[in-house]
Coordinates of C-alpha atoms in Angstrom, one line a residue:
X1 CA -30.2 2.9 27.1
X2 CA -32.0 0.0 25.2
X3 CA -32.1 -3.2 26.5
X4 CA -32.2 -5.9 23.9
X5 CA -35.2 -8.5 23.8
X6 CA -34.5 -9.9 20.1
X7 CA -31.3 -10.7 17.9
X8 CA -30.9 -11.8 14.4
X9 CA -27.6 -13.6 13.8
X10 CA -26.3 -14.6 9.9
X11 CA -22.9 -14.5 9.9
X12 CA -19.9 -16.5 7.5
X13 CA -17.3 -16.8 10.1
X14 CA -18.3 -18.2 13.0
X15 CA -15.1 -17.9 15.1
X16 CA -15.7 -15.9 18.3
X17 CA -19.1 -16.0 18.0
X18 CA -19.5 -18.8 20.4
X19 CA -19.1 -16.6 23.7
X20 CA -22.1 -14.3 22.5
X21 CA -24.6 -16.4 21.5
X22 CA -24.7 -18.0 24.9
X23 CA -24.1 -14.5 26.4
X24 CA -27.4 -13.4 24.6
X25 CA -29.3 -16.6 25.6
X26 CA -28.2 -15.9 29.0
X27 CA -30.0 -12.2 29.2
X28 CA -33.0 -14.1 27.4
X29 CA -32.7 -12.8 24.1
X30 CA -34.6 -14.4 21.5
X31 CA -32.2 -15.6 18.5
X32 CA -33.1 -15.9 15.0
X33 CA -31.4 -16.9 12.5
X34 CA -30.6 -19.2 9.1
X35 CA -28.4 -21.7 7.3
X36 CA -25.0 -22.3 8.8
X37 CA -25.3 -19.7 11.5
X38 CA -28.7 -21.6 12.7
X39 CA -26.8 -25.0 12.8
X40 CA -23.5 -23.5 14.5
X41 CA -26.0 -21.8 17.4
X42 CA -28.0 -25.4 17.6
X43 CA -24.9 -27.1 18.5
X44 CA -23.8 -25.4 20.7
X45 CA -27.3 -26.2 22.5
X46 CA -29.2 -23.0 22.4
X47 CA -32.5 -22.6 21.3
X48 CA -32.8 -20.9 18.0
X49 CA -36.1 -19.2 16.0
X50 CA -35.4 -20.1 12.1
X51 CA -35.8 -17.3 9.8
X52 CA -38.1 -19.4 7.6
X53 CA -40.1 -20.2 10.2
X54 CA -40.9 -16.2 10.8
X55 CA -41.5 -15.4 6.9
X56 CA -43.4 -19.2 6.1
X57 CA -41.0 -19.3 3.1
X58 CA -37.6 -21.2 2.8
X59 CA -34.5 -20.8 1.6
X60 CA -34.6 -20.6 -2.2
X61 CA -31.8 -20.3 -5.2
X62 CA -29.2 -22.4 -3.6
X63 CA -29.0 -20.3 -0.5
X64 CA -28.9 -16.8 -2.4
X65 CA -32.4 -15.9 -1.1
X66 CA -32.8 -16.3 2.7
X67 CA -33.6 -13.2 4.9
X68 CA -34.8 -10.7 1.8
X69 CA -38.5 -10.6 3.3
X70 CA -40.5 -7.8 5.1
X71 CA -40.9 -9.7 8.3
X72 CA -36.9 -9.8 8.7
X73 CA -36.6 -5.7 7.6
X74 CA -39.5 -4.7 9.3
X75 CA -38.5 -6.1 12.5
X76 CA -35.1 -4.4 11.8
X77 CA -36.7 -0.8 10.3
X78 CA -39.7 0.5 12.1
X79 CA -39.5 3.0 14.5
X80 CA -40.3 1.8 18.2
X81 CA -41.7 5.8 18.9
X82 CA -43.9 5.7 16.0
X83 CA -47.7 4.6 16.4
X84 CA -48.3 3.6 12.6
X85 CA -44.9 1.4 12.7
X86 CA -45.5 -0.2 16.1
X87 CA -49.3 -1.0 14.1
X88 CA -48.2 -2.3 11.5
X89 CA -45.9 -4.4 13.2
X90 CA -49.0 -6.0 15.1
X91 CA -51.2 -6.2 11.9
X92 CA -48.4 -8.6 9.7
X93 CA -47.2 -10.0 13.3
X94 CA -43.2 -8.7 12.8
X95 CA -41.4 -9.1 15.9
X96 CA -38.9 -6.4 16.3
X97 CA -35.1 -7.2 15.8
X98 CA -33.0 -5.3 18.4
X99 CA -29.8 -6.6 17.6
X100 CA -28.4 -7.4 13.8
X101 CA -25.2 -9.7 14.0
X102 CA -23.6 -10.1 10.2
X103 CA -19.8 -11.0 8.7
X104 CA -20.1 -11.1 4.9
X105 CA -19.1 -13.6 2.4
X106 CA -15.1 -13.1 1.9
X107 CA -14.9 -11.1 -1.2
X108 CA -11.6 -9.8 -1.1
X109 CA -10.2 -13.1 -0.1
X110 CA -12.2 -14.7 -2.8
X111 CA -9.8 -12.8 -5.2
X112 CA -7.1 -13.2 -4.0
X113 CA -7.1 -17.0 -3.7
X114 CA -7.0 -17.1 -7.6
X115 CA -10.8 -18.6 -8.0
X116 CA -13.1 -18.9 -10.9
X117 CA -15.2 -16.1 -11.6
X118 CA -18.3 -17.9 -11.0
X119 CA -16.7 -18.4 -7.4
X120 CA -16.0 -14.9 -6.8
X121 CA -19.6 -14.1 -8.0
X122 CA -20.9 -16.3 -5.2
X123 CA -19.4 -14.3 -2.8
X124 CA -21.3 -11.0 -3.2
X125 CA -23.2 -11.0 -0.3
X126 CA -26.3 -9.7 -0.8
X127 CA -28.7 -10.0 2.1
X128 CA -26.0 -9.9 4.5
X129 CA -25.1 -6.3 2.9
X130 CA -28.7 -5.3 3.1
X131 CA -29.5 -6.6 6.3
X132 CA -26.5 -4.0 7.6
X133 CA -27.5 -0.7 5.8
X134 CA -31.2 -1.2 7.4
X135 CA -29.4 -2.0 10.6
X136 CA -27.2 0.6 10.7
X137 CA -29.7 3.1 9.2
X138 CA -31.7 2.6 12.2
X139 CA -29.4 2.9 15.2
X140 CA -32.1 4.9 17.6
X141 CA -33.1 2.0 18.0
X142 CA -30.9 -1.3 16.6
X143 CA -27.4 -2.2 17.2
X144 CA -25.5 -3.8 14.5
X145 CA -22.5 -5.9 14.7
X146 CA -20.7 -6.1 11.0
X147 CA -18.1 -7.8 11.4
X148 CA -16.7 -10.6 12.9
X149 CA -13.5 -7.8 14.1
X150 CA -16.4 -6.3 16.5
X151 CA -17.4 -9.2 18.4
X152 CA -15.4 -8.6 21.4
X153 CA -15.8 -5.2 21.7
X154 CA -20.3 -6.1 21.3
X155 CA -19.6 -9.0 23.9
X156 CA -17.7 -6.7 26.1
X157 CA -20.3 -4.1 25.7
X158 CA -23.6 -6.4 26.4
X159 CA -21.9 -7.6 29.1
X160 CA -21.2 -5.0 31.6
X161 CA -24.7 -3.4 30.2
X162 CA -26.9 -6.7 30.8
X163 CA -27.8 -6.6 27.3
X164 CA -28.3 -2.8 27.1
X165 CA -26.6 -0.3 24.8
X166 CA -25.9 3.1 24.8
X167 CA -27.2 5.7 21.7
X168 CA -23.9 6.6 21.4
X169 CA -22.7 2.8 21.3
X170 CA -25.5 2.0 18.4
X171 CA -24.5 5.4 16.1
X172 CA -20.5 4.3 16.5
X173 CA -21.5 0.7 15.1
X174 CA -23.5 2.3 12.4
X175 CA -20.5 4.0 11.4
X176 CA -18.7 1.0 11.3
X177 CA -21.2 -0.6 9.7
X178 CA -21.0 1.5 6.7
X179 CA -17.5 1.3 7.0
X180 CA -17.8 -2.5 6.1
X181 CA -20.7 -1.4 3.3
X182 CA -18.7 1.0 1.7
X183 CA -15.3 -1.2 1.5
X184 CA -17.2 -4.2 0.6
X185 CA -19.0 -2.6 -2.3
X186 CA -15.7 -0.8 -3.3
X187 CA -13.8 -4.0 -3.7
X188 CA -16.6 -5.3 -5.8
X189 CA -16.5 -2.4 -8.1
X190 CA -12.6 -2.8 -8.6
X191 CA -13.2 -6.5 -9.4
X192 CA -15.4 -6.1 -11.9
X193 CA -14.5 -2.5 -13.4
X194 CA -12.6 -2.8 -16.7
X195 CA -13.3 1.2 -17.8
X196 CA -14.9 3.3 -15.4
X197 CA -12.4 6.5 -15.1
X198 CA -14.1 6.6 -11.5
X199 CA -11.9 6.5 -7.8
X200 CA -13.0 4.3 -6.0
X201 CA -10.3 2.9 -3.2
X202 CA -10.8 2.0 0.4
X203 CA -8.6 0.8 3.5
X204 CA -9.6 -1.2 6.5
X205 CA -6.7 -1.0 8.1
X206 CA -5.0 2.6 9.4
X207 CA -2.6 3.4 11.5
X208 CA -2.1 6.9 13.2
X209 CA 1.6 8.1 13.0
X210 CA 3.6 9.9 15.5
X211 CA 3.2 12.7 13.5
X212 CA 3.2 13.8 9.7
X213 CA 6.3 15.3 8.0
X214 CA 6.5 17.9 11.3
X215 CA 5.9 17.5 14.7
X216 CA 2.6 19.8 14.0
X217 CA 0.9 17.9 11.3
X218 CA -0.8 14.8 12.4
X219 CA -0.3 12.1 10.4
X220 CA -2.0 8.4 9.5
X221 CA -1.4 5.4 7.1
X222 CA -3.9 3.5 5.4
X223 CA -3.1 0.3 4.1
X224 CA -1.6 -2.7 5.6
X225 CA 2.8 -2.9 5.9
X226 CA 2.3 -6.6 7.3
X227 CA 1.4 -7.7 4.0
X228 CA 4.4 -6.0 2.2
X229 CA 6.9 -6.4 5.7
X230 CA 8.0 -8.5 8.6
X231 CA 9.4 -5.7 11.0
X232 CA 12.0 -7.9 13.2
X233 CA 13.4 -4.7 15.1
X234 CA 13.1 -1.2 16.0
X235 CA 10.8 1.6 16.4
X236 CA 7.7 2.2 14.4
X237 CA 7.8 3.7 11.5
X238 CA 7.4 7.4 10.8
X239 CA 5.2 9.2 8.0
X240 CA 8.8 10.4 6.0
X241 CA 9.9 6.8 7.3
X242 CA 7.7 5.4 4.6
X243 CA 7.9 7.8 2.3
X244 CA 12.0 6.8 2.0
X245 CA 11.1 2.7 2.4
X246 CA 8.6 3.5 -0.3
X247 CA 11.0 4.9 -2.7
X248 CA 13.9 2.3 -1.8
X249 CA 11.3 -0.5 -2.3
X250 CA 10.3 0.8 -5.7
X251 CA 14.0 1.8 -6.7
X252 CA 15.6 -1.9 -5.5
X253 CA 13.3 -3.8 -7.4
X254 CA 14.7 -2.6 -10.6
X255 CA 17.9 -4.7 -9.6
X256 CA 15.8 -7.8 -8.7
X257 CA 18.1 -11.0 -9.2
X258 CA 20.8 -9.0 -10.0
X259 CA 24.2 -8.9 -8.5
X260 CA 24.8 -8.0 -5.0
X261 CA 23.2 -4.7 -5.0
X262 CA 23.0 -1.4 -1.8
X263 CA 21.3 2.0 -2.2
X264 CA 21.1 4.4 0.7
X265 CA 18.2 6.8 0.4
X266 CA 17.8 10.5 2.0
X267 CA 14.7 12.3 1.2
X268 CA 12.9 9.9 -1.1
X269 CA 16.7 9.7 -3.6
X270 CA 19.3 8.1 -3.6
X271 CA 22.6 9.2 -2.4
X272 CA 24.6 6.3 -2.5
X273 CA 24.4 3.2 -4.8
X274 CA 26.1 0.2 -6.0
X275 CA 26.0 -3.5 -7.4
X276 CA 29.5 -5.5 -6.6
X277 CA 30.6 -8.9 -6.3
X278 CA 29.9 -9.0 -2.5
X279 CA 26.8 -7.1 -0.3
X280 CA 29.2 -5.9 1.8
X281 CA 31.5 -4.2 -0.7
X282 CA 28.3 -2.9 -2.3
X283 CA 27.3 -1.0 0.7
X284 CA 30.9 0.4 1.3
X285 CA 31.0 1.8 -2.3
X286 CA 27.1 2.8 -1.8
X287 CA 28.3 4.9 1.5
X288 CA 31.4 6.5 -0.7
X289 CA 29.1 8.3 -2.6
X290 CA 28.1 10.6 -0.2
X291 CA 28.7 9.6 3.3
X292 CA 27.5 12.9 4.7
X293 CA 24.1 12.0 3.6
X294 CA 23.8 8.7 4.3
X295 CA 23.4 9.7 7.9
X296 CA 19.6 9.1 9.1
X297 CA 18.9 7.2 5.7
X298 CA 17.1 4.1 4.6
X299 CA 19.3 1.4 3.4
X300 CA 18.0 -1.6 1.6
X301 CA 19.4 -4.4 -0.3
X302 CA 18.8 -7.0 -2.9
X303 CA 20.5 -9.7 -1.2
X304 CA 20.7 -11.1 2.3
X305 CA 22.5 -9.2 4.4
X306 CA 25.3 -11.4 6.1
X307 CA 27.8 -10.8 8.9
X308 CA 30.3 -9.1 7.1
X309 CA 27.7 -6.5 5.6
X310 CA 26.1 -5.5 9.6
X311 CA 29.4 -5.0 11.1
X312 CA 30.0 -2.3 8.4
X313 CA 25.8 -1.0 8.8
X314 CA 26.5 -1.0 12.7
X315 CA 28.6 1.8 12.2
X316 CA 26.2 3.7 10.4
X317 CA 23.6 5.8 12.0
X318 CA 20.4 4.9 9.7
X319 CA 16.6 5.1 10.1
X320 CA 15.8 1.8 8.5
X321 CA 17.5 -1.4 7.2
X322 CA 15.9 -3.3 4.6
X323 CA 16.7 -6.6 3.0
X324 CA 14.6 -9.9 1.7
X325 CA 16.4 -11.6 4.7
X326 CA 19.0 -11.0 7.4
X327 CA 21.8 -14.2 8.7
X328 CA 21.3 -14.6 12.2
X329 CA 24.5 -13.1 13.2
X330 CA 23.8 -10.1 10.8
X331 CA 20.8 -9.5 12.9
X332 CA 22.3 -9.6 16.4
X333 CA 24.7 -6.9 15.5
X334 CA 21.7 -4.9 13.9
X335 CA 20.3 -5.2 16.8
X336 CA 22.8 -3.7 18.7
X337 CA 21.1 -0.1 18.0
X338 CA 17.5 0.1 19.8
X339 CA 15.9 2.1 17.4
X340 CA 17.2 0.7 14.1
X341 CA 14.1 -0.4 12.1
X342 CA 14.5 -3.8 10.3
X343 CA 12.3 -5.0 8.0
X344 CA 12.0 -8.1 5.8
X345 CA 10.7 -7.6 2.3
X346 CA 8.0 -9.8 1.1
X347 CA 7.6 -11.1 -2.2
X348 CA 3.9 -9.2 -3.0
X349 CA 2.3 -7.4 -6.3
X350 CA 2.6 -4.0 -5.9
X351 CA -1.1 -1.4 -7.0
X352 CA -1.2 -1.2 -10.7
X353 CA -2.2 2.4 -10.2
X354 CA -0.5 5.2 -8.0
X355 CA -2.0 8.2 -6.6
X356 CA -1.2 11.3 -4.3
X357 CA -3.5 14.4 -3.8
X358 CA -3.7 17.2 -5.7
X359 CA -5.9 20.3 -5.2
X360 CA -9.4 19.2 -4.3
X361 CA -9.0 16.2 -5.8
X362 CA -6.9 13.5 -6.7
X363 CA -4.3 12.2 -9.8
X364 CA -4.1 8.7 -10.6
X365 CA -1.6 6.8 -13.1
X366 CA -0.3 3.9 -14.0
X367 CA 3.5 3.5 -12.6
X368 CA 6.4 4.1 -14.4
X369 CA 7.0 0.3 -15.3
X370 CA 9.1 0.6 -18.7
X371 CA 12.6 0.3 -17.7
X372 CA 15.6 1.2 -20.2
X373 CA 17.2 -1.9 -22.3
X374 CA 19.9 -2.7 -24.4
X375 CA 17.9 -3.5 -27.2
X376 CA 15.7 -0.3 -27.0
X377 CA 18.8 1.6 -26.7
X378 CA 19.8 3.9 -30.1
X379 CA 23.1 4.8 -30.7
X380 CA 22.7 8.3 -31.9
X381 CA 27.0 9.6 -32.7
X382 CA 29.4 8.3 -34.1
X383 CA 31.5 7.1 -31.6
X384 CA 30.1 3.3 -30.6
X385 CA 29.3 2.7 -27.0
X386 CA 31.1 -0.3 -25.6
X387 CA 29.1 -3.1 -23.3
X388 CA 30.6 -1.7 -20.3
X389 CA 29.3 1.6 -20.9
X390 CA 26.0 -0.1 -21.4
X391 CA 25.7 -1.7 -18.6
X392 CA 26.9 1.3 -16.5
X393 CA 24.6 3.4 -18.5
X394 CA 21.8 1.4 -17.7
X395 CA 22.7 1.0 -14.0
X396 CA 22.3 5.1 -14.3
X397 CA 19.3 5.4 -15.9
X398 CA 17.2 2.7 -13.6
X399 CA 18.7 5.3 -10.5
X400 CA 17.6 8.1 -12.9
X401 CA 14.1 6.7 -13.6
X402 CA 13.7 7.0 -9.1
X403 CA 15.1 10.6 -9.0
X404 CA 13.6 13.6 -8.3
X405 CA 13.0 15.5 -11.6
X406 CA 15.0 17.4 -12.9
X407 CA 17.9 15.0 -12.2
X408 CA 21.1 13.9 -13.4
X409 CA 22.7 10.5 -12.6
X410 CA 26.4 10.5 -12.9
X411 CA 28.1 6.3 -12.6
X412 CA 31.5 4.4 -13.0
X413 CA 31.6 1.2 -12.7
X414 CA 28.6 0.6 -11.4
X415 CA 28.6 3.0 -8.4
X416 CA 26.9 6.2 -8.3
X417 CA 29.4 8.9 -8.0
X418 CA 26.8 11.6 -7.7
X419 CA 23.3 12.7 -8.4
X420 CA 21.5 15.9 -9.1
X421 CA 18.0 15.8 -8.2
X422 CA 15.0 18.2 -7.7
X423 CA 16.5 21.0 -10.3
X424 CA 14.3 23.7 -11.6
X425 CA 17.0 23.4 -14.7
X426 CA 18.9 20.2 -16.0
X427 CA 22.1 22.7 -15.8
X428 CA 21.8 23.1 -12.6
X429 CA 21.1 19.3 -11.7
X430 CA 24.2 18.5 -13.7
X431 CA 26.3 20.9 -12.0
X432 CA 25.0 19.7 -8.6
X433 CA 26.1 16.5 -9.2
X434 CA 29.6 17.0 -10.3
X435 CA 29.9 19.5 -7.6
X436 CA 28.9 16.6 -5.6
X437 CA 31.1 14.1 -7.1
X438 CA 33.8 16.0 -7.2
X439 CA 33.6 16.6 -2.9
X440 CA 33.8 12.9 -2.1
X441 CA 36.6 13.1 -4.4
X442 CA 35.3 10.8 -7.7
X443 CA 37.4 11.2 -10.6
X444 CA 34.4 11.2 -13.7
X445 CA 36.8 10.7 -16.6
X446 CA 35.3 7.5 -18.3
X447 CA 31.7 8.4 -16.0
X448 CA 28.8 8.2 -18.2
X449 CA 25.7 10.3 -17.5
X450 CA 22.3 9.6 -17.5
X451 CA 19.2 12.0 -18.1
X452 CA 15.4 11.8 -16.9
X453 CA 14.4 14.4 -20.2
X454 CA 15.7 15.4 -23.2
X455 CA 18.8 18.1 -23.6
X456 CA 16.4 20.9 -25.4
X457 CA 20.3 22.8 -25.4
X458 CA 24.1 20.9 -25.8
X459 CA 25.2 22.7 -22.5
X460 CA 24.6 19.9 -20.5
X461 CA 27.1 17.3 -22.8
X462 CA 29.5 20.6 -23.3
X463 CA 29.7 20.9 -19.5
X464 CA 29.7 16.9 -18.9
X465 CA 32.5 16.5 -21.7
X466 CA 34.7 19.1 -19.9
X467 CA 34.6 16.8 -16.9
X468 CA 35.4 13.8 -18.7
X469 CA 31.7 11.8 -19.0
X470 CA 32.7 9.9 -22.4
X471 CA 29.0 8.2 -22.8
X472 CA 25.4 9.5 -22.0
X473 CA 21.7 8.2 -22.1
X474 CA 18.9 10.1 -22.6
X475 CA 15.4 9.8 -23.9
X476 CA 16.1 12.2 -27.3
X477 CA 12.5 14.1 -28.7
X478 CA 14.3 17.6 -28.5
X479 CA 14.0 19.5 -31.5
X480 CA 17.9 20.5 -31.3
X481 CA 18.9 17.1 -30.5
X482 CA 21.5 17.3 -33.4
X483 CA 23.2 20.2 -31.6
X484 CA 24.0 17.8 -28.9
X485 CA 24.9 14.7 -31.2
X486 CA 27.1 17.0 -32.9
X487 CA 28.8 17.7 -29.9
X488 CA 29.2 14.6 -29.0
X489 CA 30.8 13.6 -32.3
X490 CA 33.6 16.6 -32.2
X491 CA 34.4 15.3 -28.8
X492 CA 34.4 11.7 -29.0
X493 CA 31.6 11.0 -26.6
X494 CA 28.8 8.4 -27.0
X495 CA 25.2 9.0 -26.9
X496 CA 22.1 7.0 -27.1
X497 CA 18.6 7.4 -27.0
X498 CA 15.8 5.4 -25.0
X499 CA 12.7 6.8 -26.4
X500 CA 11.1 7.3 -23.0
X501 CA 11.0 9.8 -20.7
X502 CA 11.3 9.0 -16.9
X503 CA 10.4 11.9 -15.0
X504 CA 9.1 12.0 -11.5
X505 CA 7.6 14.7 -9.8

């Protein structure tokens, strides 16, 4: 245990920090400290050492040099069990600095509020950074408080201790304290990298999950779901739990302003989907495509989810419910199930890179943003596609681009008859799905067909022809595509090309 004599305090927010300062002049600690933090402690009417007044210099550069000086990191550095320290300390008369109190300049929110450069510049902290690395480096014998998130657990801490703290208290706030260092410098880097192939990302927020994808496996999520959710109901969510909201999120914001538009995920795909004149038609079309399924999914929708639309959720059993906003009487019937999740999308900017683990290491891309349009859409036969097989083409490939590869998206009218997804062949994806389609009893004459890759082979329009699919899209780039256009043009079915590729591992 080490009982605190000294504390140096230099801190942006000044909220909570109140209660400590008069804790510490209670157990006579002596303060220092500088700038705002020196006025905030001097109002509250405790007696304060100024920082100039220990190095004899002031505050110079508009504030941007204050505490860089020997007498501050020498009183923070030397080593109370070592003689040549403790005599140096006497010999430049450096009191020692038991306690190191410090919230950096906002950064981050700097950023995000949209201000100039030069503004965002002003908010790299610099001796508040340094004066927590020498902190934290020396824990034997210095405590350091980082942020303004630890104040109650310090206060609670030199409170029941009369001012004393543990080793083992001073090495856990180091490692917070680095913590802070390390996310703080990262978010710098980020700002101002335009080039660096480098990873570089950090999370202050986690959350530890029931589990991971099994009971076994633990599981944890770093980020924050506040900023992207408002959960109004339900139980929390589960590591698979996001890994379905994540792909419905990413898959329903192709339909953005759109029509009334439902999807039901299972296992990170869709299995039902539709756009209708009415939400609640849309789900009951959605749930025709494969009802089976649908039990334990995530359902999510582009529109408000009204009265008419819960009565025919309630029926459902579903992990999650999703939707930029819910009518009051929609969500007292959601309600009605206790462990129903329901969340309210925010409007927020989704990472402009993605990345998952792989080997030792990690992959990193940009997302798949190009979606299909008309206009880069080439006809490819001879047989003109119509504007309703457009649209319903590019209803299936947007569902296509947020399929497992190897897929196959069979639609009509806007509805998704049947998908095949996660093929180690585009055969067998295609024959899944009309296997599929043709159990929840979808006639596909007049379908159209959408494909994540090429056709290096015309068995997949042979076999979709046979069923009655009378237009497909595709990317095209096979060196036999004219074995399937040819095809196509002795059958009478129309084909186009998109130029890009949409798979998704």
């Amino acid at each position: 245990m080490k009982r605190a004599k000294s504390a140096l305090i230099s801190v942006f927010h000044k909220d909570g920090l109140g209660p400590i300062v008069e804790k510490l002049n209670d157990l006579g600690v002596t303060i220092y400290s500088t700038g705002g933090t020196e006025t905030f402690i001097k109002n509250l009417g405790i007696e304060v050492v100024p920082v100039e007044d220990l190095t004899s210099y002031p505050s110079i550069l508009g504030g941007r040099v204050k505490t860089l000086h020997p007498k501050v990191f020498g009183g923070i550095l030397n080593r109370r069990d070592n003689e040549g320290d403790q005599a140096q300390l006497k010999e430049f008369e450096i009191p020692e600095m038991d306690i190191v109190i410090v919230d950096l300049y906002p950064f981050e929110k700097t950023v995000a509020s949209g201000a100039s450069e030069q503004d965002i510049i002003e908010k790299i902290d610099i001796g508040g950074i340094s004066l927590i690395r020498a902190a934290a480096k020396n824990f034997k014998d210095v405590i350091c408080v980082s942020s303004m998130e630890q104040y109650d657990e310090f206060l609670s801490i030199i409170s029941e201790n009369n001012g004393a703290t543990t080793l083992a208290q001073r090495k856990s706030f180091a490692a917070k304290s680095f913590a802070v260092s390390s996310h703080y410098d990262t978010a710098i880097f980020n700002y101002l990298n335009d080039d660096e192939p480098v990873f570089r990302q950090s999370f202050n927020v986690s959350k530890q999950l029931r589990y991971g994808e099994n009971p076994h496996q633990k599981g944890f999520f770093y980020g924050n779901l506040n900023e992207l959710f408002d959960q109004l109901h339900g139980k929390e969510l589960s590591f698979n739990n996001l890994l379905d909201v994540d792909a419905a999120v990413n898959l329903i914001k192709e339909f953005k302003g759109e029509a009334p538009t439902f999807a039901i995920l299972k296992h990170n795909n869709a299995c039902g989907f539709a756009q209708r004149e009415t939400l609640a038609q849309a789900y009951l079309d959605a749930l025709a495509g494969d009802p089976t399924s649908a039990f334990g999914g995530v359902l999510i929708a582009n529109k408000e989810i009204d009265e008419a639309t819960a009565k025919e959720i309630h029926s459902l059993f579903c992990e999650v419910v999703i939707a930029p906003s819910y009518s009051e009487a929609a969500l007292q019937i959601l309600k009605g199930k206790k462990n129903r999740i329901l969340l309210v999308q925010k409007e927020v900017e989704f990472p402009n890179i993605s990345y998952r683990t792989a080997l030792n290491g990690v992959l990193a891309q940009e997302p798949n943003n190009i979606t299909d349009t008309k206009e880069g859409l080439k006809n490819v036969t001879k047989r003109i596609v119509s504007d309703s097989e457009i649209e319903d083409l590019l209803f299936a490939s947007k569902i296509c681009k947020h399929t497992k590869s190897n897929t196959i998206i069979l639609v009509k009218n806007k509805q998704l008859c049947a998908g095949g997804t996660g093929q180690t062949s585009r055969v067998d994806a295609l024959e899944q799905a009309i296997t599929k389609a043709k159990t929840f009893n979808f006639d596909l004459k007049g379908a159209v067909m959408a494909s994540d890759a090429f056709f290096p082979f015309p068995d997949c329009v042979e076999i979709a022809g046979k069923v009655g699919i009378e237009a497909v899209i595709q990317p095209g780039g096979s060196i036999k595509d004219q074995l399937s256009i040819d095809y196509c043009d002795e059958n009478n079915i129309g084909m186009v090309f998109t130029g890009t590729r949409h798979f998704k591992h």
